[in-house]
Structure formats: structure tokens, C-alpha cells
């Protein structure tokens, strides 16, 4: 069983209907799919690989060697403990957004990542328009909901991660299992070193590396807006004994003040608001709960935000 790989360029040709159906299936049955021929130049993606690797080697690697995760793992090994690290991830990570400080020592890093983020944001909006159409919603519905109706308020962040080789991968997880809190996630994962898995039908399935593909997955807010037709999916990253895995995830998330609720057209069969599976809430309130419950089951998060 493999994650669907979809040719995004087919949306502009005679096979548009087939591509739309494939994306609908990816959203409904998997919550994860991979896009190829997505329109982002391969030359740009190669530069992204180069500057992100250089950034890790020159600015991040030494710091990771002294990280809490490394120290905790070393302590377990020294004690010859059979325990596993439960509250740590074998991950080096930093965030890029429009208003935070970026690494500056790597030639071309800022220019390359700014160009990449611009392309990814445009791709995210195209994917959301496809979701609108497949769900029978007006074009731009999801984008408008995330932006709080007017303006460009939605948050677009990029998480740059590396998962270095782990000497004891059986004792620690690269990234613990979770669903994503936000909207649409676009991942540029390593094309050689695996480790990303999703939970489907009770089994963990590898998200196979596909060179220069962009992995798309849906977050909790897409699940709410679609009234459960599209589900956010549990996923994790395994620590690996060999290779330094690159993972660059970009998140198109709602504005913190945006009100999120099932689209009326998808919730009209439910007569009473109290019977809705998903509540109406302010995204910032949801994030307060998510910050404390990220690695716990998601359903209680919806109940908790409903009670606020």
C-alpha cells in the first residue's frame, strides 16, 4: 500500500476530471498524497536542498549534539535502561515566517527560502481551490475562512527540520505521532532518507520518498470545515540509524482570530447545532488547547474548544 502520487499538471488538460477525482480520493481516503509536476521549478528545489543542508551543517549540527534529546538518550544508554524516551523528539527544527529572524550565515539562504515560500503559498492556494470544488463549495471558500473573510491574515509558516542519524533508534522517535492543528500542509521531504509514516486502517504506512514531490496533508481545520469529509491523519517520523533526513513543512493556517466551523453547505443535514460533530470556534482558542494536547487524541480537543 503506497501513498497516492498525483500529477498536478493534469488539472490543466484533458485528464482534469481524473486528477480531481484522485485528489478527492487522497483527501477522503488517505489525508496524505504526493504531488508531482506541481509547477515549482526543480532548479529552485535543488537550491532549497543545498541551503537547508548547509544551514544544518554550519549553524545547527553542533547545537543538536548538545540538545536535551541527545543528553537524555545518552543517559538511558549509560544506565542500560530498557526504557524509551517518551517526551522528546530526535529532531532539529526552526521556523521561518514573515516576521521572525532567519539564519543569515549561509549565502543565498534568505533569498532561496523566500522564493520557495512564495511558490509554496501559491501552490497551497491552488490546492485549497481544488478542495473547494471537490467539496461543492464556492471557489475561494477555504482561503476566505482562513483569512477571516477579508484581507491576507492567514498564517503561512515553514518548519525546517533535520533528523540526524540516531545511534539507538529503538529508544526514541524522530517526531512523535500527532495530527496537524492547522489547514493545508505542504512537505518537501528527503528524497533518499525515509522515516515519515501515516496511520491508515490501524497500520503505520511509509510515505515513500519521491524525488522533488510535494507531500500534501490536511490539518484539523480542514476536517472541521469539511464537516469530517476530509480527516486530519495521525503521522510520525521514525528515528533512523543512517542518513540525515531533511524535512521542510509549510503550513497554510487560519488567522488566530478567524472563526472556524463546518461549511453550512456541508452541515445542513444536521438540524441542531448541538448535534454537530464539530463546533464553531476561534482558531486561536483551538491552538491554546493544541499546545497542551498535540500528542494526545484529537477528538477531546474539539470537545474542549466547544466548551470554551
CSV table of C-alpha atoms in Angstrom, one decimal, residues 3 13 75 91 115 120 150 156 196:
chain,number,residue,atom,x,y,z
A,3,UNK,CA,0.5,7.0,-0.6
A,13,UNK,CA,-5.5,19.2,-19.5
A,75,UNK,CA,21.7,8.9,29.9
A,91,UNK,CA,14.7,16.5,15.6
A,115,UNK,CA,11.4,32.5,-3.2
A,120,UNK,CA,4.6,27.1,-1.9
A,150,UNK,CA,-11.2,40.0,4.4
A,156,UNK,CA,2.0,30.8,6.4
A,196,UNK,CA,7.7,9.5,7.7
